[in-house]
Short mmCIF file of C-alpha atoms in Angstrom, two decimals:
data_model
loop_
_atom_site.label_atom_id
_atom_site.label_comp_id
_atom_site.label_asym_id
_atom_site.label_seq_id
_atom_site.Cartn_x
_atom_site.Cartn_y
_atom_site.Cartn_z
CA UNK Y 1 24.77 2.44 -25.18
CA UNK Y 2 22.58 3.10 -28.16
CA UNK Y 3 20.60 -0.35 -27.47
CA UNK Y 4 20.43 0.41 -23.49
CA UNK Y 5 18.58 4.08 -24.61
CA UNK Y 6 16.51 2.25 -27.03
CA UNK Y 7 15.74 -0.44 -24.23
CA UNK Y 8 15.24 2.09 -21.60
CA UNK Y 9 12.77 4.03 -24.15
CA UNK Y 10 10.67 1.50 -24.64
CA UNK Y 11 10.26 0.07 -20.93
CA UNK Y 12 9.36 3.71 -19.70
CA UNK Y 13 6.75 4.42 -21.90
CA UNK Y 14 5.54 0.73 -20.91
CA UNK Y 15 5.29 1.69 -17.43
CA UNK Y 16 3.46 4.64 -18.09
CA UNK Y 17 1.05 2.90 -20.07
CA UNK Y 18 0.70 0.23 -17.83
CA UNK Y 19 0.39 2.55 -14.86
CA UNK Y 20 -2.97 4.52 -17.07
CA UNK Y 21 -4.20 1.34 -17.58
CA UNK Y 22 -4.25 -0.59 -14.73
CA UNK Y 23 -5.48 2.46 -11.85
CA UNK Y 24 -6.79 4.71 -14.40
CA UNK Y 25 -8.23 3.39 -17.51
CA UNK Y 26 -9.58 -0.19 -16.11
CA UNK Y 27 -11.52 1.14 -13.07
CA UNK Y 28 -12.96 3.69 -15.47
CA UNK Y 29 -14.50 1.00 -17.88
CA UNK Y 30 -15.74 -1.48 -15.36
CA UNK Y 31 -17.64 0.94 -13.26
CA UNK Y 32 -18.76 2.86 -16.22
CA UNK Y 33 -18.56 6.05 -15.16
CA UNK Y 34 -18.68 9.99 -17.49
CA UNK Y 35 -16.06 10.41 -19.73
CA UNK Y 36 -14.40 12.96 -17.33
CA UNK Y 37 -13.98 11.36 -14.27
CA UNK Y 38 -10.68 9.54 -15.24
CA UNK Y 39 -9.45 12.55 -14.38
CA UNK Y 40 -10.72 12.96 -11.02
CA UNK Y 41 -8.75 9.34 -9.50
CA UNK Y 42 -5.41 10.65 -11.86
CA UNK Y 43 -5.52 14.04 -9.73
CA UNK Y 44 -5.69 12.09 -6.92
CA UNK Y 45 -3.17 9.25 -7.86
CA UNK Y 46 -0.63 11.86 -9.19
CA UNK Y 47 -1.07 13.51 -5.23
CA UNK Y 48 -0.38 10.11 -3.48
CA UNK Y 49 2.43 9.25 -5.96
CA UNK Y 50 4.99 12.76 -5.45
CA UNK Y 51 4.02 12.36 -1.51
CA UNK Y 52 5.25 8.91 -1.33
CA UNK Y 53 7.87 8.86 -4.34
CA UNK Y 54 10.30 11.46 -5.10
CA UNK Y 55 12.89 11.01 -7.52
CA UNK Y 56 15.18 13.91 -6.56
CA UNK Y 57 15.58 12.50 -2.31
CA UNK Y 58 16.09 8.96 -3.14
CA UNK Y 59 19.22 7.57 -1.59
CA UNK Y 60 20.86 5.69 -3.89
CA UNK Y 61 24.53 4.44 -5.11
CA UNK Y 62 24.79 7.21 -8.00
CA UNK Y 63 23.99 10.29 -5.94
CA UNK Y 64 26.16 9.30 -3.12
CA UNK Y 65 29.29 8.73 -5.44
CA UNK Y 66 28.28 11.61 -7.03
CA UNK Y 67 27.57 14.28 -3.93
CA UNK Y 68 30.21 12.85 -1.52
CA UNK Y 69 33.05 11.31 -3.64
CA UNK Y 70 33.48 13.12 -6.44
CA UNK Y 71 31.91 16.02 -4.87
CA UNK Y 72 30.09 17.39 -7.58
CA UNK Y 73 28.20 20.23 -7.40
CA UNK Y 74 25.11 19.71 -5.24
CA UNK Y 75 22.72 22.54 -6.50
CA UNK Y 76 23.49 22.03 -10.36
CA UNK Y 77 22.78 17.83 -9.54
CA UNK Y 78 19.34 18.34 -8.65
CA UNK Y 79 18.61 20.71 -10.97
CA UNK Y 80 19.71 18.61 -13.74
CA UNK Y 81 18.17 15.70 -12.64
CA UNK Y 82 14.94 17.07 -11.57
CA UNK Y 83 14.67 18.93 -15.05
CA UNK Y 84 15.45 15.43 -16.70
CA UNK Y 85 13.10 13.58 -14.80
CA UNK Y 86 9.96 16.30 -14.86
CA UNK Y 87 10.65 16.43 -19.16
CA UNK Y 88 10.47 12.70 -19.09
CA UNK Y 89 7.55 12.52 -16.80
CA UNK Y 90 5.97 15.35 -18.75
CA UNK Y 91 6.60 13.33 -22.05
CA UNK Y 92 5.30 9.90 -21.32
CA UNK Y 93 2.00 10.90 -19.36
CA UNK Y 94 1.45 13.53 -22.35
CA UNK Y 95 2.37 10.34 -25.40
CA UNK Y 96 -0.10 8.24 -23.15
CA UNK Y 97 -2.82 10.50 -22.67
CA UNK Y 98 -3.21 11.51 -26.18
CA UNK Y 99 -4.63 8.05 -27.03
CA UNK Y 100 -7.71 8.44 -24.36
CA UNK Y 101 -8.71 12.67 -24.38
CA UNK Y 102 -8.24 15.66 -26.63
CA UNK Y 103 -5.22 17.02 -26.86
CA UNK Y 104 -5.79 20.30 -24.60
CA UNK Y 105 -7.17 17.83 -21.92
CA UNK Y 106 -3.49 15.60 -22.58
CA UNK Y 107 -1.60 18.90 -22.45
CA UNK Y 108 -3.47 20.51 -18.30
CA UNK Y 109 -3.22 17.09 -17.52
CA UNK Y 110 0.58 16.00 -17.98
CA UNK Y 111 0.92 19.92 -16.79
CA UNK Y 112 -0.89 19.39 -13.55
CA UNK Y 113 1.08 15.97 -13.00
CA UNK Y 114 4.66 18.01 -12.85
CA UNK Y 115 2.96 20.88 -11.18
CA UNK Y 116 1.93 18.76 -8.40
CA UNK Y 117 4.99 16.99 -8.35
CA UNK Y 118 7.06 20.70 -8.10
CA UNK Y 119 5.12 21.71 -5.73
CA UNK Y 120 4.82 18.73 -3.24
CA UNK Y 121 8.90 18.54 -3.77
CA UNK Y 122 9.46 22.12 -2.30
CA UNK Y 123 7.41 21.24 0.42
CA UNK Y 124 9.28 18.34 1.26
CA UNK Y 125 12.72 20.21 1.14
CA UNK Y 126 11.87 23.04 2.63
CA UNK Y 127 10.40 20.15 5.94
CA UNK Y 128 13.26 18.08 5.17
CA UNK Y 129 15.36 21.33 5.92
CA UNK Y 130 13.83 22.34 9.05
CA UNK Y 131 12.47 18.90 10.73
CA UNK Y 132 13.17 15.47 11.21
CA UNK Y 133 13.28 13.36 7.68
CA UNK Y 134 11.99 10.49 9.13
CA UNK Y 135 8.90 11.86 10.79
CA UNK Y 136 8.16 13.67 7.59
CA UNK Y 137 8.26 10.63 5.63
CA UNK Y 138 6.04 9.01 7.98
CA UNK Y 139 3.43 11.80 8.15
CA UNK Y 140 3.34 11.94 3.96
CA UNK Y 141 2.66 8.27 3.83
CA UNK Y 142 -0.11 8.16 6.02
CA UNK Y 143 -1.22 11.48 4.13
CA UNK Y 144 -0.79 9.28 0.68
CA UNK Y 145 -2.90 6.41 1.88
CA UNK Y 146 -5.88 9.21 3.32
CA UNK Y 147 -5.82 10.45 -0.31
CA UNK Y 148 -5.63 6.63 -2.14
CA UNK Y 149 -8.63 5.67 -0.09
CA UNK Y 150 -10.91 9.08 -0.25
CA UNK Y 151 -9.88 9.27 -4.11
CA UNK Y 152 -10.92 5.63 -5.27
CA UNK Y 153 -14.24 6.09 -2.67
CA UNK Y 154 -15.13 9.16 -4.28
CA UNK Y 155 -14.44 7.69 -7.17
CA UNK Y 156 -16.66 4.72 -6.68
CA UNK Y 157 -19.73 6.27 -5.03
CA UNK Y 158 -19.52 9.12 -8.00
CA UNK Y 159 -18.87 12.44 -5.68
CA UNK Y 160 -16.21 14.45 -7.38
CA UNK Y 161 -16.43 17.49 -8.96
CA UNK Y 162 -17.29 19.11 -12.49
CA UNK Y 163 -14.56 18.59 -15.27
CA UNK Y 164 -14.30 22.58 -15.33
CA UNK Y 165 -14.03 22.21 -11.06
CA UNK Y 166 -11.62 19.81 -11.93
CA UNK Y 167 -9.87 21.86 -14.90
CA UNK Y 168 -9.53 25.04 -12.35
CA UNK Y 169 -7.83 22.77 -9.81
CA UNK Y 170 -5.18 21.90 -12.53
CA UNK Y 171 -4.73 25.28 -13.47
CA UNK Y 172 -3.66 26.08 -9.77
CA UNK Y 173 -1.33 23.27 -9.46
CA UNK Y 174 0.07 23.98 -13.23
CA UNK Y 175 0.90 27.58 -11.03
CA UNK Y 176 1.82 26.43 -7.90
CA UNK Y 177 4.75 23.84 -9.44
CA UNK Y 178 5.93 27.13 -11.60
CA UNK Y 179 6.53 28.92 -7.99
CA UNK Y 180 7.68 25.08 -6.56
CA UNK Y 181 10.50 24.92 -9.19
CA UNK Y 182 11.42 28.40 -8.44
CA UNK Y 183 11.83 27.59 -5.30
CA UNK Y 184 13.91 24.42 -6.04
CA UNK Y 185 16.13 26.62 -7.80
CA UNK Y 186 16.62 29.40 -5.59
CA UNK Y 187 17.47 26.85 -2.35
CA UNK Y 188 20.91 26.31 -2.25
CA UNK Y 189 21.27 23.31 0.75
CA UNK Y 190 20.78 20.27 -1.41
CA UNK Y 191 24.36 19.04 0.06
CA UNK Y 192 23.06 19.64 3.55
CA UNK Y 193 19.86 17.62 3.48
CA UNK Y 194 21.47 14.24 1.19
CA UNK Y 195 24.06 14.76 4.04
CA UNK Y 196 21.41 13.88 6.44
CA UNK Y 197 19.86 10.94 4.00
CA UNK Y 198 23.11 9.46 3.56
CA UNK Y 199 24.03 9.74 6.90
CA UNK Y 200 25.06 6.11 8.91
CA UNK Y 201 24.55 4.54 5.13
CA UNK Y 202 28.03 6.02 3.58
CA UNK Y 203 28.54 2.53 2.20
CA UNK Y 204 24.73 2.91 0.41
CA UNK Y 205 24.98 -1.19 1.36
CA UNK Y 206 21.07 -1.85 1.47
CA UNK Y 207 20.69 -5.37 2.88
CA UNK Y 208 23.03 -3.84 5.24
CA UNK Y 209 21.39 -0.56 5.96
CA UNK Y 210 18.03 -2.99 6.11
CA UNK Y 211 19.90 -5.02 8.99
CA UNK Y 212 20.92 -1.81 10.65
CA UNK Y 213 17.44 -0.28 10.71
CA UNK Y 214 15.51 -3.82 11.23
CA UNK Y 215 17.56 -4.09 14.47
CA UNK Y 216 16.82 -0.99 15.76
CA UNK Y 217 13.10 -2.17 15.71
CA UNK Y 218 12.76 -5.42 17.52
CA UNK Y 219 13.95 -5.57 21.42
CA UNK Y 220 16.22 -7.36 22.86
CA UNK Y 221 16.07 -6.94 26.33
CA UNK Y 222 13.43 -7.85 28.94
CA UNK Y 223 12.04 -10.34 26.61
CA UNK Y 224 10.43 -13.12 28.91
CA UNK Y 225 7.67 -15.98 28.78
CA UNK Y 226 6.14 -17.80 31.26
CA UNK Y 227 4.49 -19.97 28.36
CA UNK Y 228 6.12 -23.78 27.40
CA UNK Y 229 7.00 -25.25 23.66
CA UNK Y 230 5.63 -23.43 20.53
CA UNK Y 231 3.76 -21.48 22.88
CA UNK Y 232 7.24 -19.73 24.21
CA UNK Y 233 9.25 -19.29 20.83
CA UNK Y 234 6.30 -17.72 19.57
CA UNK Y 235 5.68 -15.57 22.13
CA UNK Y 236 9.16 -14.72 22.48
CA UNK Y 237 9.73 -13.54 18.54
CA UNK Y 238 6.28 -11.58 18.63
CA UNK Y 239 7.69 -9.49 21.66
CA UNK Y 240 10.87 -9.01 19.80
CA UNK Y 241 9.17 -8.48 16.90
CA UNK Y 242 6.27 -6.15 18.33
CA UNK Y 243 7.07 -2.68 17.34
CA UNK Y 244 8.23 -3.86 13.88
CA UNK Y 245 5.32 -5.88 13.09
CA UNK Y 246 2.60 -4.01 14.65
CA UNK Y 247 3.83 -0.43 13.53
CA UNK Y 248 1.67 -0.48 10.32
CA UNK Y 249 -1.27 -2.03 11.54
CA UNK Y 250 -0.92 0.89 14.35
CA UNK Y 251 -1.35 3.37 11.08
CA UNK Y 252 -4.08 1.95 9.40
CA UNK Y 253 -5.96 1.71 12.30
CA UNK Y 254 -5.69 5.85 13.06
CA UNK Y 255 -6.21 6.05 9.34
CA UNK Y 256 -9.33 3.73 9.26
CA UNK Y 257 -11.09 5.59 12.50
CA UNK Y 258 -10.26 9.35 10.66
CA UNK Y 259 -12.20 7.91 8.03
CA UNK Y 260 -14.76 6.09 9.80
CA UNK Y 261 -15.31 9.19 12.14
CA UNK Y 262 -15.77 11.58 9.31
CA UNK Y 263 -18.21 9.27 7.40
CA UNK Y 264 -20.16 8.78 10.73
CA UNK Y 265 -19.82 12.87 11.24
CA UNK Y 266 -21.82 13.04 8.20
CA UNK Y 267 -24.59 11.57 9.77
CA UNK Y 268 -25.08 13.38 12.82
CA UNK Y 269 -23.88 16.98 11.84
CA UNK Y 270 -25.58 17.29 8.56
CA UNK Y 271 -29.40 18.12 9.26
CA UNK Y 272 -30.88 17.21 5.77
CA UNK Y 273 -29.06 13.92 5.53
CA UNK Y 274 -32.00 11.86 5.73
CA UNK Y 275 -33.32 12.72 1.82
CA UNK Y 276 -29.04 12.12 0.56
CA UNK Y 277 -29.56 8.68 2.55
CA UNK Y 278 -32.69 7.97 0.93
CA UNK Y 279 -30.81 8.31 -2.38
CA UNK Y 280 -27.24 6.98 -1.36
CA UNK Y 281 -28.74 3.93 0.25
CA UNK Y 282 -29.01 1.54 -2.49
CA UNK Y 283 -25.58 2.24 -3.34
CA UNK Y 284 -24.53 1.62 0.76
CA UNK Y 285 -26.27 -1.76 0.60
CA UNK Y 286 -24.85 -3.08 -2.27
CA UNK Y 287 -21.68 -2.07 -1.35
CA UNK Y 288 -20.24 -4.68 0.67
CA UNK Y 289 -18.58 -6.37 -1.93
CA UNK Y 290 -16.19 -3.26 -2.68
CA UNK Y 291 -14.78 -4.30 1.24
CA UNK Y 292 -13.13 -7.17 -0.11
CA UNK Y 293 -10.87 -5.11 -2.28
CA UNK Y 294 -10.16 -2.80 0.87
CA UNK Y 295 -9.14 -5.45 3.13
CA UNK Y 296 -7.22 -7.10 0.49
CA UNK Y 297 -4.96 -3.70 0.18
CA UNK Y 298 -4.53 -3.52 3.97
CA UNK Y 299 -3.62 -6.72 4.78
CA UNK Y 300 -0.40 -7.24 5.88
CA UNK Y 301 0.07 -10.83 6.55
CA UNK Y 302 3.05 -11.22 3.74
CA UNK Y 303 5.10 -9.20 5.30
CA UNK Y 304 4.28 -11.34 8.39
CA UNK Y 305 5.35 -14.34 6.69
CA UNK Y 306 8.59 -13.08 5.23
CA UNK Y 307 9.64 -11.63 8.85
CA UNK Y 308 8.70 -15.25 10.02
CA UNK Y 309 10.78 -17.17 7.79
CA UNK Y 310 14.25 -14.63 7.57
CA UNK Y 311 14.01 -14.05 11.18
CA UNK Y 312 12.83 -17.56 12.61
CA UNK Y 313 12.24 -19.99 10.36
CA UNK Y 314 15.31 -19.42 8.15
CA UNK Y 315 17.28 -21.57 11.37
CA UNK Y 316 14.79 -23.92 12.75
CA UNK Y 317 13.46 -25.58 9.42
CA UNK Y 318 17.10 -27.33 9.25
CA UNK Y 319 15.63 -29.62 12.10
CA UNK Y 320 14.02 -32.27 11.15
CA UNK Y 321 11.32 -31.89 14.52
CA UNK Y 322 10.53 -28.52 12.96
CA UNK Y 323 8.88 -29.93 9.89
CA UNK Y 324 6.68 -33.09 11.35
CA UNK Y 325 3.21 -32.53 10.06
CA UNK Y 326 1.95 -32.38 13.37
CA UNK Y 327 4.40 -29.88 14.74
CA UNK Y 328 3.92 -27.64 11.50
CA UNK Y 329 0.19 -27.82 12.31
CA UNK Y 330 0.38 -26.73 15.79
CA UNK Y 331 2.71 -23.56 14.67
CA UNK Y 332 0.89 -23.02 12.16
CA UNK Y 333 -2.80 -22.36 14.13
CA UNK Y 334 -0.82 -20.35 16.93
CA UNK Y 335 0.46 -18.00 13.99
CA UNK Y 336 -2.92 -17.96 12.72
CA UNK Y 337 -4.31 -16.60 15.84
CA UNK Y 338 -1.91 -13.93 16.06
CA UNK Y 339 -2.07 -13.07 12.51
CA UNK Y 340 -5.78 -12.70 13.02
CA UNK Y 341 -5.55 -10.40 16.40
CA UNK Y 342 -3.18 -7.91 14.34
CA UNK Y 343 -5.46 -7.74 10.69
CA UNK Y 344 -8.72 -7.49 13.03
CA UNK Y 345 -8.12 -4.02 14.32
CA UNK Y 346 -8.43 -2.27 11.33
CA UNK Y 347 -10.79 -4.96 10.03
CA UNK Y 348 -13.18 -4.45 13.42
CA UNK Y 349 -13.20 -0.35 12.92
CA UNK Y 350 -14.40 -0.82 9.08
CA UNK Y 351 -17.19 -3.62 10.51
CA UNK Y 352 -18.35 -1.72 13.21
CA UNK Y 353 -19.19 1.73 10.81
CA UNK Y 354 -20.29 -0.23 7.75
CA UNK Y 355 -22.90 -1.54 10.57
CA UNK Y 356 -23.57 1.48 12.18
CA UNK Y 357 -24.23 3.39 8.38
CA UNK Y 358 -26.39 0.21 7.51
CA UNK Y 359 -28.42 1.42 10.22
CA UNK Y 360 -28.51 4.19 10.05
CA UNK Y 361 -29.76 3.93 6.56
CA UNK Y 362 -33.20 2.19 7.95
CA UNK Y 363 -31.84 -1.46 6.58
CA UNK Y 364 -33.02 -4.32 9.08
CA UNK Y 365 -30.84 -5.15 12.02
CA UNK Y 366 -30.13 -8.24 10.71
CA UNK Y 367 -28.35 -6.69 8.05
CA UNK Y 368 -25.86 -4.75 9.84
CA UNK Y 369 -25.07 -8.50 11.77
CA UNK Y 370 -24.06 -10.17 8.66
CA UNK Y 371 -22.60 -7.23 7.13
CA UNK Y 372 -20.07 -6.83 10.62
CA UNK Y 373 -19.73 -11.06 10.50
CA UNK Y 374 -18.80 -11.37 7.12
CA UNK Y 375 -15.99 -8.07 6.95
CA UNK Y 376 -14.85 -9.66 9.55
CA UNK Y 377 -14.57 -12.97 8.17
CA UNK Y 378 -12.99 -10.90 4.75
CA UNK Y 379 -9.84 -9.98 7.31
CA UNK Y 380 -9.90 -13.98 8.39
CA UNK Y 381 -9.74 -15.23 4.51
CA UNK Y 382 -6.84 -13.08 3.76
CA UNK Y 383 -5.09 -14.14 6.89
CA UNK Y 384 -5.93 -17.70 6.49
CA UNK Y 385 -4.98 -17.52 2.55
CA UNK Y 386 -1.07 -15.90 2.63
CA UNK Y 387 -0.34 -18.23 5.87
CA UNK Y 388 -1.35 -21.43 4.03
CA UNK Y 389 0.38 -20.04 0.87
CA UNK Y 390 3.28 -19.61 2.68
CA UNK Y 391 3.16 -23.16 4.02
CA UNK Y 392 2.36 -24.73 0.81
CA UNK Y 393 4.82 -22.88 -1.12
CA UNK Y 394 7.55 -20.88 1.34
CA UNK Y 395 8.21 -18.35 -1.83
CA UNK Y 396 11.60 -16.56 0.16
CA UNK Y 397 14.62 -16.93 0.15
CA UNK Y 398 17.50 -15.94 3.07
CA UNK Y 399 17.15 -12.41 1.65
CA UNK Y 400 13.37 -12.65 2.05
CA UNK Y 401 12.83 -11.82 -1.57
CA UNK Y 402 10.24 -14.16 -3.39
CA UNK Y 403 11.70 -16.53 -5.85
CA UNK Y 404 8.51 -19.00 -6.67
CA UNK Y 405 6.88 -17.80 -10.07
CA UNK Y 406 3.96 -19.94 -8.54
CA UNK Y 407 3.52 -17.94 -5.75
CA UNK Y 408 3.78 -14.62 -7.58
CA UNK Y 409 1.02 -16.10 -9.88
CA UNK Y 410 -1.41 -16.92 -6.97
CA UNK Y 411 -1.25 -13.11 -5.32
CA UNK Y 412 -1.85 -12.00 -8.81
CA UNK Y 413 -4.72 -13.53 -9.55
CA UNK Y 414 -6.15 -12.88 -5.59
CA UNK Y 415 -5.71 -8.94 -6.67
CA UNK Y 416 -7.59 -9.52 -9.94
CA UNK Y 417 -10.39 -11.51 -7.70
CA UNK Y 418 -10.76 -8.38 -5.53
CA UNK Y 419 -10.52 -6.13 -8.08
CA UNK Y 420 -13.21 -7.57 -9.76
CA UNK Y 421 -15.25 -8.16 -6.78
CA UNK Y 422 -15.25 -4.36 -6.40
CA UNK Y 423 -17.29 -3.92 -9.82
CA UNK Y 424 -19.90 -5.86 -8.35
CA UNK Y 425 -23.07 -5.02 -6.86
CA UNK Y 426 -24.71 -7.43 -4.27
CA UNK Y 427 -26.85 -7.54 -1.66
CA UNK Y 428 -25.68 -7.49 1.76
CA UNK Y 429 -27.39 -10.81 2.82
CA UNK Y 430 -26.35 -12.83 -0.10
CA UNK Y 431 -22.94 -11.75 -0.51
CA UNK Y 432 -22.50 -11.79 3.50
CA UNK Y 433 -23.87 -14.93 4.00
CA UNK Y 434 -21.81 -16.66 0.81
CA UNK Y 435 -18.13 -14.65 2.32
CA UNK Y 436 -19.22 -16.40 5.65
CA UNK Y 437 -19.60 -20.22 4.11
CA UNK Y 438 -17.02 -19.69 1.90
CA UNK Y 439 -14.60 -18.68 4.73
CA UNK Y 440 -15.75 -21.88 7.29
CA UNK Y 441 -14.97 -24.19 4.04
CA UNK Y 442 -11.59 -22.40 3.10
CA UNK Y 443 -10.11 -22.82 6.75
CA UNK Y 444 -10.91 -25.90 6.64
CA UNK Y 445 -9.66 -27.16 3.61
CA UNK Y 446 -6.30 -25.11 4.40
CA UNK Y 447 -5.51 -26.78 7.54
CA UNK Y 448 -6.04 -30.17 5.69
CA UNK Y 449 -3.77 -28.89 3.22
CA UNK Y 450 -0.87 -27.47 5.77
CA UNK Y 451 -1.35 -31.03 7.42
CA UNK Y 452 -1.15 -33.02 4.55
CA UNK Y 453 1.97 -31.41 2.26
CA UNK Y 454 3.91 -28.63 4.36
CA UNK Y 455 6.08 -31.13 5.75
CA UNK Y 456 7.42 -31.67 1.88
CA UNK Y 457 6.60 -27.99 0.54
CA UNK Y 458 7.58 -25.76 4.05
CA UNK Y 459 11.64 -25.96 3.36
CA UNK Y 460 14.47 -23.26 2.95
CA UNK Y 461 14.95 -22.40 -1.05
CA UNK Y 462 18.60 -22.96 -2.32
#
């Protein structure tokens, strides 16, 4: 017990300082921004992480033996917990902000961090209470990846507000989680609402409450194709697979057009914008590099790939037609295709107003061509590069978690590429017109690649 506390100790204020690091700390030293503006993505940050995490509603094996079989006490479970977990939240961000501010700055921010967490957790019970949990969860994710986007772009083009701005703003939410918690403790229906969480899931068995929910997604019924070979199977799983596959890219496409309508908004509704473009558009031209790095966060084609191989692939790669290099090669350019069709929608919304605002900005047409050609060809790279990595490596197993250190490696080091990219400042032509070569040269080479070794790398792990 004492070495398990000890162990525990030391791994959470790892994460903490590995979290300040890596979103806060980093991007705050490569773009080289004021000393206060770390504080401006952590406010935001802290907002997407209590809308998309929360401790306290998790379903998971401990509450559920706790609230339903030994029927503790539903009210004084939360509170405990959600006083443990706020102390220990409080305590890390507070030990890891100390090394980087002064100590009043440590003190409002690990403050403001429960506050907002307090607050945005009475929210979410009192909804959870009175609506549908699953359409609430839906609504605060989308919400959460609104605020990830408009905080790091903010961020990046330097528009946030004053540290005081910024110090007020804390204050409030320092307030607002003192009236959250309140309300935490006043509401007495705890038992109710994990009631409805654990409901159909009284087992908490989650590769079975996985299957349950992962069936209710695909169809089975009126599935038909009038298409022959590869053609058919593929066609066939995609329709199964439609609303389970395409559901996200559905999201991030209403979330890209909010965006891209109120950035074009600005535009036409503002009357002086002319003089801000004058300013802003050195910054807008250079800025096509910091696209990569988008794309890269909304692509989707792993999850693709492991919804391939558990739910097709899994069965057929124990036939030896499956894997002939010329069979693998054929598959392998119709999944392209459709891989490219679903990561193009959102792709094609952020081309078209990066175009448009190029324009806009008095930049040659020209420009806003290549800029449009080669986002476009960003969306194709990313497609192209998790396909042929899961050819060339197949990193799942039946469970579809990844179990090649290899592969895990590779996505690393693509995040740290885009990451870095994001720093940079470039000129639309020459970093358009190198993303468009480089693309042509990568498909290429990847096909070879799928055509040449799949057949001895594209197997089912043991």
């Amino acid at each position: 017990m004492v070495i398990s506390i000890i162990f525990d100790t030391i791994t959470f204020f790892l994460r903490k300082a590995l979290y300040i690091l890596v979103f806060i700390v980093l991007p705050f030293l490569l773009l080289d921004k004021p000393d206060y503006s770390f504080l401006w993505i952590l406010f935001f940050l802290s907002l997407v992480g209590a809308l998309v995490h929360n401790y306290d509603l998790d379903s998971s094996e401990d509450k559920y033996y706790a609230l339903v079989l030994m029927r503790m006490d539903a009210h004084k479970y939360v509170m405990s917990t959600s006083i443990f977990y706020m102390l220990t939240t409080f305590i890390g961000f507070f030990v890891c902000l100390y090394f980087i501010t002064d100590t009043f700055q440590t003190l409002t921010c690990a403050l403001m961090i429960i506050g907002i967490k307090s607050t945005i957790l009475a929210i979410k019970i009192y909804l959870y209470y009175h609506y549908d949990i699953d359409m609430i969860q839906t609504i605060c994710t989308i919400i959460a990846v609104m605020i990830f986007i408009i905080g790091f772009l903010t961020f990046y083009f330097d528009y946030y507000l004053s540290l005081s701005m910024i110090n007020y703003i804390s204050y409030i939410f320092i307030v607002l989680g003192i009236l959250g918690f309140i309300y935490l403790y006043r509401f007495d229906q705890y038992l109710h609402i994990f009631k409805h969480i654990f409901n159909n899931n009284k087992d908490i068995d989650t590769k079975q409450i996985n299957e349950t929910t992962y069936l209710q997604r695909i169809e089975n019924t009126n599935i038909q194709s009038t298409k022959h070979g590869f053609e058919m199977m593929h066609d066939l799983f995609m329709q199964r697979h439609h609303k389970a596959l395409w559901r996200m890219t559905y999201i991030k496409c209403i979330v890209c057009g909010i965006v891209a309508c109120a950035s074009l908004s600005i535009f036409i509704f503002i009357p002086d914008i002319s003089d801000i473009v004058d300013e802003a558009s050195v910054d807008v031209v250079n800025a096509l590099p910091f696209f990569l790095f988008v794309l890269y966060i909304l692509n989707n084609s792993e999850d693709v790939t492991r919804t391939m191989f558990s739910n097709c692939d899994h069965s057929l790669l124990n036939y030896t037609f499956y894997r002939e290099p010329k069979n693998l090669l054929h598959l392998f350019s119709i999944r392209l295709k459709e891989m490219i069709k679903m990561n193009s929608t959102y792709a094609l919304i952020i081309a078209v107003t990066y175009s448009v605002i190029l324009y806009l900005c008095h930049y040659p047409f020209y420009y806003s061509v290549i800029a449009f050609i080669s986002i476009m060809c960003m969306c194709i790279f990313f497609t192209i590069h998790y396909l042929t990595l899961y050819y060339l490596m197949q990193p799942f197993n039946k469970n579809k978690e990844i179990v090649k250190p290899a592969y895990t490696i590779v996505t690393t080091l693509t995040y740290m590429f885009c990451y870095y990219m994001m720093d940079l400042s470039l000129p639309v032509v020459t970093f358009g017109i190198t993303m468009i070569a480089f693309d042509v040269i990568y498909c290429a080479i990847a096909c070879l690649l799928v055509y040449r070794f799949s057949v001895k790398t594209f197997r089912i792990n043991s």
